[in-house]
Amino acid sequence: VIDHGQPTHAVLTTCAYCGVGCSFKAEMQGETVVRMVPHTDGGANEGHSCVKGRFAWGYATHPDRVTTPMIRARITDAWRPVSWDEAIAFAAARFKAIRAEYGADAIGGITSSRCTNEEVFVVQKMIRAAFGTNNVDTCARVCHAPTGYGLKQTFGTSAGTQDFRSVEAADVILLIGANPTDGHPVFASRMKRRLRAGAKLIVADPRRIDLVRSPHVEATHHLALRPGTNVALINALAHVVMTEGLADRAFIADRCDPSSFAEWAAFITDPRHAPEALEPITGVPAADVRAAARLYATGGNGAIYYGLGITEHSQGSTAVMGLANLAMATGNIGRPGVGVNPLRGQNNVQGSCDMGSFPHELSGYRPVSDEAVRAQFQAVWGVAVGAEPGLRLPNMLDAAVDGRFRGMFIQGEDIAQSDPNTRHVRAALEAMDCVVIQDLFLNETAAFAHVFLPGTSFLEKDGTFTNAERRINRVRPVMRPKTGKHEWQVACDLATALGYPMHYDHPSGIMDEIAALTPTFAGVSFEKLDRLGSVQWPCTDAAPAGTPIMHRDHFVRGEGRFMVTAFVPTEERTSRAFPLILTTGRILTQYNVGAQTRRTANVAWHAEDVLEIHPHDAEQRGIRDGDRVSLASRMGATSLTARLTDRVPQGVVYTTFHHPETAANVVTTEHSDWATNCPEYKVTAVQVTRANLR
Ligand code: SF4
């Protein structure tokens, strides 16, 4: 513990880790943080915090931070520190040269869910208006893109339905593919309070997560499904609802599209979707599925919470739509205590998606193919936006390997470590003529970059993050940018150097432009956020203080649409050579690839990634607890330490991906969600062998 003495002042800001979006008072002495104190009036956290937000902010001043721009002609050259002007001129010249020779669609970029809404908005604007292409994507591509797709298809908007407070009115919680005590700790505490007060819990997860059984909380049902069978399980639950007379027919008749319901009802009541028929696929006893479905449908307010265990599959979008079907069929939409709620991973996943970071959508999820929408942007930006969707991130990487895509701007993401099939990602980066990275540290991806533009930590940022409940929170700077430039200014300078003058006096001006161009943000301004603390979008003339619960009287799309959700098994199959299934997740003290948390005292709680393996599987391989083991898949191999535990079922192994030494994504597959290309991180056929003796 470092004693910084007594604070002289405090600044209210927002945690930059997970999608809960806790508010903190940064207690300061000059530009030094003395401590972070959770804000009792924080809309998302009400005075609570976790070990990441409370203690793991020291990375902002870590000596590894790069604060000077750097360039190099080839990735084999040494970095050369340069001025901002020289770095921006160098990047602009390279992008211009590619554009002149190969066209604007040979360049593009990705935005970051770690950055503010304002920073994301200007980067996607730079790519569309200055690069001249719709080749823009977001790191949400690899986590919650299926949420955006699935909820838009069924409900009409790409966001969760409830505020966090809603859980306090839930009677039954269906928690599927999420582990909130590790991933979203402050929300998990809220959920636990409700469970201790008597709400029932159904956990659907291959692993026995803490909420299955922890002090004073015990799940009524743990549906320990085989990895990769979410859609089959959700269909089985819905089959029971529909065939046992548990559906809310009045809600369906009043609120939902009748023809989509008729088609779905015929599909889901087919005996092939009965729990007994699907038990050999899911591995979940049919009697447990029936009991869980009855509890969710008849136990009062039923709330669904889910995470990356739903989305990061080859049928991620199908599973999201299946959950929406289940909620509509039981009338669990449009009031406190119910809904379909994605637990977003990063602090601003929701915001980065809202800000127009998808190649087919401008801000507010409006398609680039819509002429009226494009005309609105053209009027403000003074430049035409292309009508054709651009490339998604995985397609950019594929095109780079083929030589068709040659330059990329990467805002705050370490794709060489975080994206699946690491070898392919590295080959794509290596093939490009211009890779520009904006980040805090020289990460794994920087090894393939030609330009490094130093980024700012959340303690230097001025703007907004949007959390998992659509709450727009202010992020306020407690120190000047250590780089000498704000990230939004860098994007403006690069756009200007590319021939598209872009200028703002302050991030509030960027938010004003977002509000002018984005109907769901129409009533948002820094002035309002400072006055009210936060607001949840949609924030409009009709709802000037925001909208905690959506779809109350009607769905955003009008009538709720049921979607047929046929189960299609993943192409990733176990075999004699790869007989186990690897699935991945996070732990409480660490965050994603660990770039921040590994540079704080939190690393002491988790110095390495370990492989959880069932004692039976370990015994068959002669593996003892603590042995070093090799983890191999069809894609690659890595090594890590074995931890024997029956938290994982036989046939399944589990690890985290916080440490680059493990490089867990060396083994993950190329398979991805059929609708959104979100990678199938959660299912990889592997073999585990003992690497050496202790
Ligand atoms: Fe930060 Fe999430 Fe922890 Fe809150 S729960 S302090 S937002 S990491």
XYZ file of C-alpha atoms in Angstrom, residues 201-574:
374
model
C -31.864 -19.012 -9.266
C -31.380 -21.223 -12.304
C -27.749 -21.432 -13.463
C -26.998 -22.814 -16.918
C -23.245 -23.236 -17.234
C -20.932 -26.189 -17.918
C -18.888 -25.169 -14.904
C -19.999 -25.019 -11.274
C -19.594 -21.252 -10.892
C -19.662 -19.700 -7.418
C -23.327 -18.744 -7.591
C -24.339 -22.401 -7.901
C -23.446 -22.771 -4.254
C -21.974 -20.022 -2.102
C -22.654 -18.770 1.434
C -26.387 -18.025 1.764
C -27.012 -18.566 -1.971
C -27.813 -21.840 -3.643
C -29.184 -22.286 -7.127
C -32.432 -24.221 -7.363
C -31.167 -25.767 -10.596
C -27.717 -26.058 -12.111
C -28.086 -27.079 -15.741
C -24.516 -28.192 -16.498
C -24.814 -28.313 -20.257
C -22.099 -29.445 -22.651
C -20.201 -26.480 -24.136
C -21.711 -25.583 -27.495
C -25.289 -26.694 -26.768
C -26.887 -23.452 -25.531
C -29.404 -23.306 -28.367
C -30.546 -26.887 -27.786
C -31.042 -26.173 -24.064
C -32.905 -22.891 -24.666
C -35.143 -24.618 -27.210
C -35.869 -27.390 -24.705
C -36.861 -24.816 -22.069
C -39.142 -23.075 -24.573
C -40.619 -26.412 -25.658
C -41.716 -27.089 -22.098
C -43.233 -23.605 -21.799
C -45.230 -24.104 -24.987
C -46.306 -27.732 -24.553
C -47.206 -27.580 -20.864
C -49.524 -24.584 -21.236
C -47.142 -22.177 -19.465
C -47.019 -19.481 -22.163
C -48.463 -16.019 -21.517
C -50.987 -16.059 -24.370
C -52.394 -12.624 -23.516
C -48.945 -10.992 -23.739
C -48.180 -12.776 -26.995
C -51.521 -11.755 -28.529
C -51.183 -8.180 -27.343
C -47.499 -7.471 -27.977
C -46.028 -9.868 -30.522
C -46.120 -10.388 -34.267
C -48.711 -13.167 -34.809
C -47.193 -14.713 -37.928
C -43.713 -14.978 -36.390
C -45.274 -16.527 -33.289
C -47.237 -19.071 -35.318
C -44.122 -20.125 -37.215
C -42.038 -20.349 -34.048
C -44.750 -22.193 -32.098
C -44.960 -24.859 -34.803
C -41.167 -25.212 -34.691
C -40.657 -25.263 -30.952
C -43.485 -27.678 -30.097
C -42.015 -30.308 -32.396
C -41.117 -33.343 -30.254
C -37.534 -33.066 -31.487
C -37.177 -30.107 -29.107
C -38.434 -31.960 -26.058
C -35.894 -32.081 -23.191
C -35.869 -35.892 -23.444
C -34.947 -35.730 -27.130
C -32.211 -33.151 -26.519
C -30.736 -34.712 -23.373
C -28.169 -36.716 -25.366
C -26.997 -33.433 -26.931
C -27.005 -31.095 -23.933
C -26.141 -33.677 -21.307
C -28.723 -32.088 -18.992
C -31.270 -34.477 -17.439
C -34.682 -33.831 -19.015
C -36.401 -33.718 -15.631
C -34.127 -30.816 -14.577
C -34.888 -28.910 -17.778
C -38.616 -29.371 -17.266
C -38.434 -28.252 -13.647
C -36.327 -25.194 -14.556
C -38.709 -24.189 -17.373
C -41.705 -24.466 -15.051
C -39.963 -22.357 -12.432
C -38.974 -19.615 -14.918
C -42.439 -19.498 -16.498
C -44.575 -19.646 -13.374
C -42.387 -18.354 -10.539
C -43.370 -14.674 -10.872
C -41.089 -12.138 -12.513
C -38.529 -14.049 -14.584
C -35.290 -12.244 -15.464
C -32.647 -13.523 -17.861
C -28.996 -12.495 -17.460
C -26.360 -13.747 -19.834
C -22.758 -13.172 -20.848
C -20.084 -14.289 -23.245
C -20.954 -17.925 -22.561
C -23.963 -17.219 -24.789
C -22.458 -14.975 -27.436
C -19.016 -16.478 -28.139
C -20.322 -19.489 -30.046
C -20.993 -20.413 -33.646
C -24.666 -19.938 -32.758
C -24.232 -16.909 -30.487
C -26.867 -14.836 -32.286
C -29.275 -17.777 -32.371
C -28.908 -18.241 -28.615
C -29.603 -14.536 -27.965
C -32.747 -14.772 -30.091
C -33.721 -17.969 -28.247
C -33.546 -16.120 -24.932
C -35.664 -13.310 -26.375
C -38.223 -15.902 -27.569
C -38.336 -17.385 -24.072
C -38.928 -13.994 -22.451
C -41.670 -13.046 -24.932
C -43.397 -16.431 -24.649
C -43.654 -16.024 -20.875
C -44.526 -12.309 -20.905
C -41.309 -11.443 -19.094
C -40.656 -8.113 -20.823
C -41.512 -4.480 -20.113
C -41.623 -4.119 -16.345
C -39.231 -4.269 -13.372
C -37.922 -7.714 -12.450
C -37.965 -9.268 -15.922
C -36.212 -8.818 -19.271
C -33.233 -10.057 -21.265
C -30.016 -8.589 -19.961
C -26.562 -8.976 -21.474
C -23.785 -8.515 -18.934
C -21.355 -6.558 -21.081
C -17.675 -7.277 -20.677
C -15.766 -4.048 -21.175
C -16.590 -0.664 -19.716
C -17.857 0.786 -22.983
C -18.927 -2.174 -25.129
C -22.444 -0.779 -25.268
C -21.162 2.681 -26.162
C -18.699 1.584 -28.822
C -21.550 -0.253 -30.554
C -23.940 2.695 -30.124
C -21.439 5.091 -31.718
C -21.563 3.647 -35.241
C -18.614 1.280 -35.065
C -20.179 -1.498 -37.096
C -19.415 -1.539 -40.834
C -23.107 -1.684 -41.744
C -24.472 0.843 -39.240
C -24.049 4.495 -38.347
C -24.584 5.702 -34.776
C -27.790 4.496 -33.161
C -27.721 1.269 -35.222
C -29.054 2.902 -38.388
C -28.051 1.123 -41.579
C -25.653 2.728 -44.031
C -27.906 1.320 -46.733
C -30.689 3.772 -45.701
C -30.482 6.807 -47.971
C -32.252 9.115 -45.519
C -29.830 8.191 -42.749
C -26.823 8.761 -44.997
C -28.234 12.117 -46.081
C -28.474 13.206 -42.439
C -24.789 12.431 -41.843
C -23.749 13.944 -45.152
C -25.460 17.213 -44.202
C -23.457 17.456 -40.968
C -20.167 15.908 -42.097
C -20.123 17.504 -45.547
C -19.016 14.295 -47.189
C -20.859 11.302 -48.618
C -21.036 8.065 -46.618
C -20.878 4.857 -48.655
C -24.093 2.868 -49.031
C -22.322 -0.508 -48.959
C -21.360 -2.062 -45.616
C -17.620 -2.327 -45.081
C -15.536 -5.240 -43.874
C -15.833 -6.726 -40.408
C -12.632 -7.176 -38.426
C -12.189 -10.886 -39.294
C -12.797 -10.062 -42.974
C -10.224 -7.258 -42.820
C -7.701 -9.784 -41.488
C -8.588 -12.347 -44.159
C -8.295 -9.666 -46.860
C -4.916 -8.599 -45.449
C -3.566 -12.119 -45.832
C -4.833 -12.061 -49.438
C -3.173 -8.664 -50.057
C -6.466 -6.818 -50.631
C -6.447 -4.928 -47.317
C -3.227 -3.066 -46.543
C -3.629 -0.504 -43.774
C -5.335 -0.421 -40.383
C -5.899 2.009 -37.503
C -6.269 0.085 -34.220
C -7.721 2.040 -31.321
C -6.881 0.431 -27.984
C -7.103 -3.264 -28.712
C -4.453 -5.978 -28.583
C -5.783 -8.159 -31.379
C -2.595 -10.242 -31.578
C -3.420 -11.522 -28.119
C -7.164 -11.176 -27.711
C -8.461 -12.430 -31.045
C -8.771 -16.113 -31.902
C -6.368 -18.068 -34.087
C -3.343 -15.981 -33.177
C -1.217 -17.274 -36.054
C -3.705 -15.988 -38.617
C -3.985 -12.590 -36.899
C -0.213 -12.208 -36.855
C 0.097 -13.215 -40.507
C -2.522 -10.589 -41.416
C -0.808 -7.837 -39.441
C 2.570 -8.762 -40.902
C 1.182 -8.510 -44.428
C -0.019 -4.901 -44.101
C 1.861 -1.799 -45.270
C 0.598 0.414 -42.486
C -0.535 -0.620 -39.011
C -1.211 2.275 -36.656
C -1.817 1.516 -32.993
C -3.135 3.839 -30.340
C -2.554 2.302 -26.926
C -1.079 2.791 -23.479
C 1.585 0.096 -23.745
C 3.696 -1.613 -26.375
C 1.386 -4.614 -26.481
C 1.687 -7.833 -28.501
C 0.049 -6.185 -31.537
C 2.567 -3.331 -31.463
C 5.204 -5.798 -32.637
C 3.497 -5.563 -36.039
C 2.921 -1.790 -36.092
C 4.599 0.965 -38.080
C 3.175 3.829 -36.051
C 2.569 3.872 -32.300
C 0.355 6.712 -31.086
C 0.335 6.839 -27.282
C -3.131 6.693 -25.768
C -4.566 8.091 -22.565
C -5.797 6.218 -19.501
C -9.269 6.776 -18.067
C -7.715 9.101 -15.495
C -6.812 11.497 -18.327
C -10.001 11.168 -20.364
C -12.898 13.630 -20.544
C -16.067 12.128 -21.939
C -18.616 9.392 -21.338
C -18.868 5.585 -21.042
C -22.148 3.690 -21.516
C -22.587 0.661 -19.273
C -24.532 -2.584 -19.698
C -27.817 -0.970 -18.595
C -27.459 1.789 -21.265
C -26.401 4.246 -18.551
C -24.266 7.095 -19.902
C -21.765 8.040 -17.200
C -19.335 10.945 -17.188
C -15.620 10.224 -17.200
C -13.704 13.191 -15.866
C -9.967 13.780 -16.040
C -7.972 13.905 -12.830
C -4.688 14.653 -14.598
C -3.486 16.152 -17.869
C -2.820 13.723 -20.709
C 0.625 12.245 -20.167
C 0.974 12.125 -23.931
C 0.375 15.832 -24.459
C -2.702 15.174 -26.597
C -6.187 13.796 -26.041
C -7.131 10.795 -28.182
C -10.002 12.665 -29.845
C -7.520 15.356 -30.877
C -5.260 12.713 -32.445
C -8.131 11.404 -34.594
C -8.975 14.971 -35.630
C -5.338 15.646 -36.583
C -5.033 12.435 -38.595
C -8.327 13.099 -40.403
C -7.146 16.621 -41.195
C -3.788 15.334 -42.493
C -5.732 12.986 -44.741
C -7.533 15.945 -46.278
C -10.721 16.002 -44.200
C -10.501 18.893 -41.719
C -11.991 17.828 -38.401
C -12.010 19.985 -35.276
C -13.754 20.205 -31.908
C -13.029 22.564 -29.046
C -14.047 20.076 -26.346
C -15.532 16.545 -26.037
C -18.871 18.146 -25.137
C -19.004 19.361 -28.746
C -18.545 15.786 -29.951
C -21.431 14.693 -27.732
C -23.543 17.502 -29.172
C -22.859 16.105 -32.660
C -23.666 12.568 -31.471
C -26.952 13.865 -30.045
C -27.790 15.677 -33.284
C -27.180 12.550 -35.385
C -28.435 9.784 -33.070
C -32.145 9.704 -32.154
C -31.626 7.628 -28.978
C -29.102 10.225 -27.732
C -31.136 13.262 -28.812
C -31.546 14.608 -25.279
C -28.002 13.877 -24.054
C -25.520 16.639 -23.272
C -22.630 17.072 -20.852
C -24.697 19.731 -19.104
C -27.517 17.241 -18.478
C -25.140 14.484 -17.398
C -23.436 16.828 -14.958
C -26.830 17.897 -13.632
C -28.474 14.469 -13.347
C -25.389 12.334 -12.704
C -26.184 9.929 -15.553
C -28.972 9.031 -17.969
C -29.984 5.793 -19.652
C -30.701 5.945 -23.372
C -33.096 6.330 -25.108
C -32.954 9.909 -23.877
C -35.328 11.901 -26.040
C -37.943 14.648 -25.894
C -40.439 11.986 -24.808
C -38.056 10.653 -22.134
C -35.775 13.575 -21.208
C -34.427 11.860 -18.085
C -33.756 8.601 -19.929
C -35.321 5.138 -20.027
C -34.406 2.609 -17.333
C -36.704 -0.102 -18.701
C -37.374 -0.548 -22.406
C -40.274 -2.075 -24.367
C -42.835 -1.210 -21.675
C -45.936 -0.727 -23.828
C -44.620 -1.827 -27.178
C -41.368 -3.090 -28.556
C -39.004 -0.657 -30.247
C -39.695 -2.514 -33.493
C -43.450 -2.355 -32.853
C -44.395 -5.994 -32.270
C -41.947 -8.447 -30.735
C -40.736 -10.905 -33.346
C -40.230 -14.575 -32.549
C -37.321 -16.129 -34.438
C -36.969 -19.784 -35.359
C -33.821 -21.026 -33.634
C -32.774 -24.354 -35.102
C -29.877 -25.959 -33.255
C -26.851 -26.542 -35.477
C -23.920 -28.264 -33.755
C -20.582 -26.514 -33.880
C -18.120 -27.747 -36.472
C -15.576 -28.052 -33.692
C -15.692 -31.756 -32.796
C -13.787 -33.795 -30.304
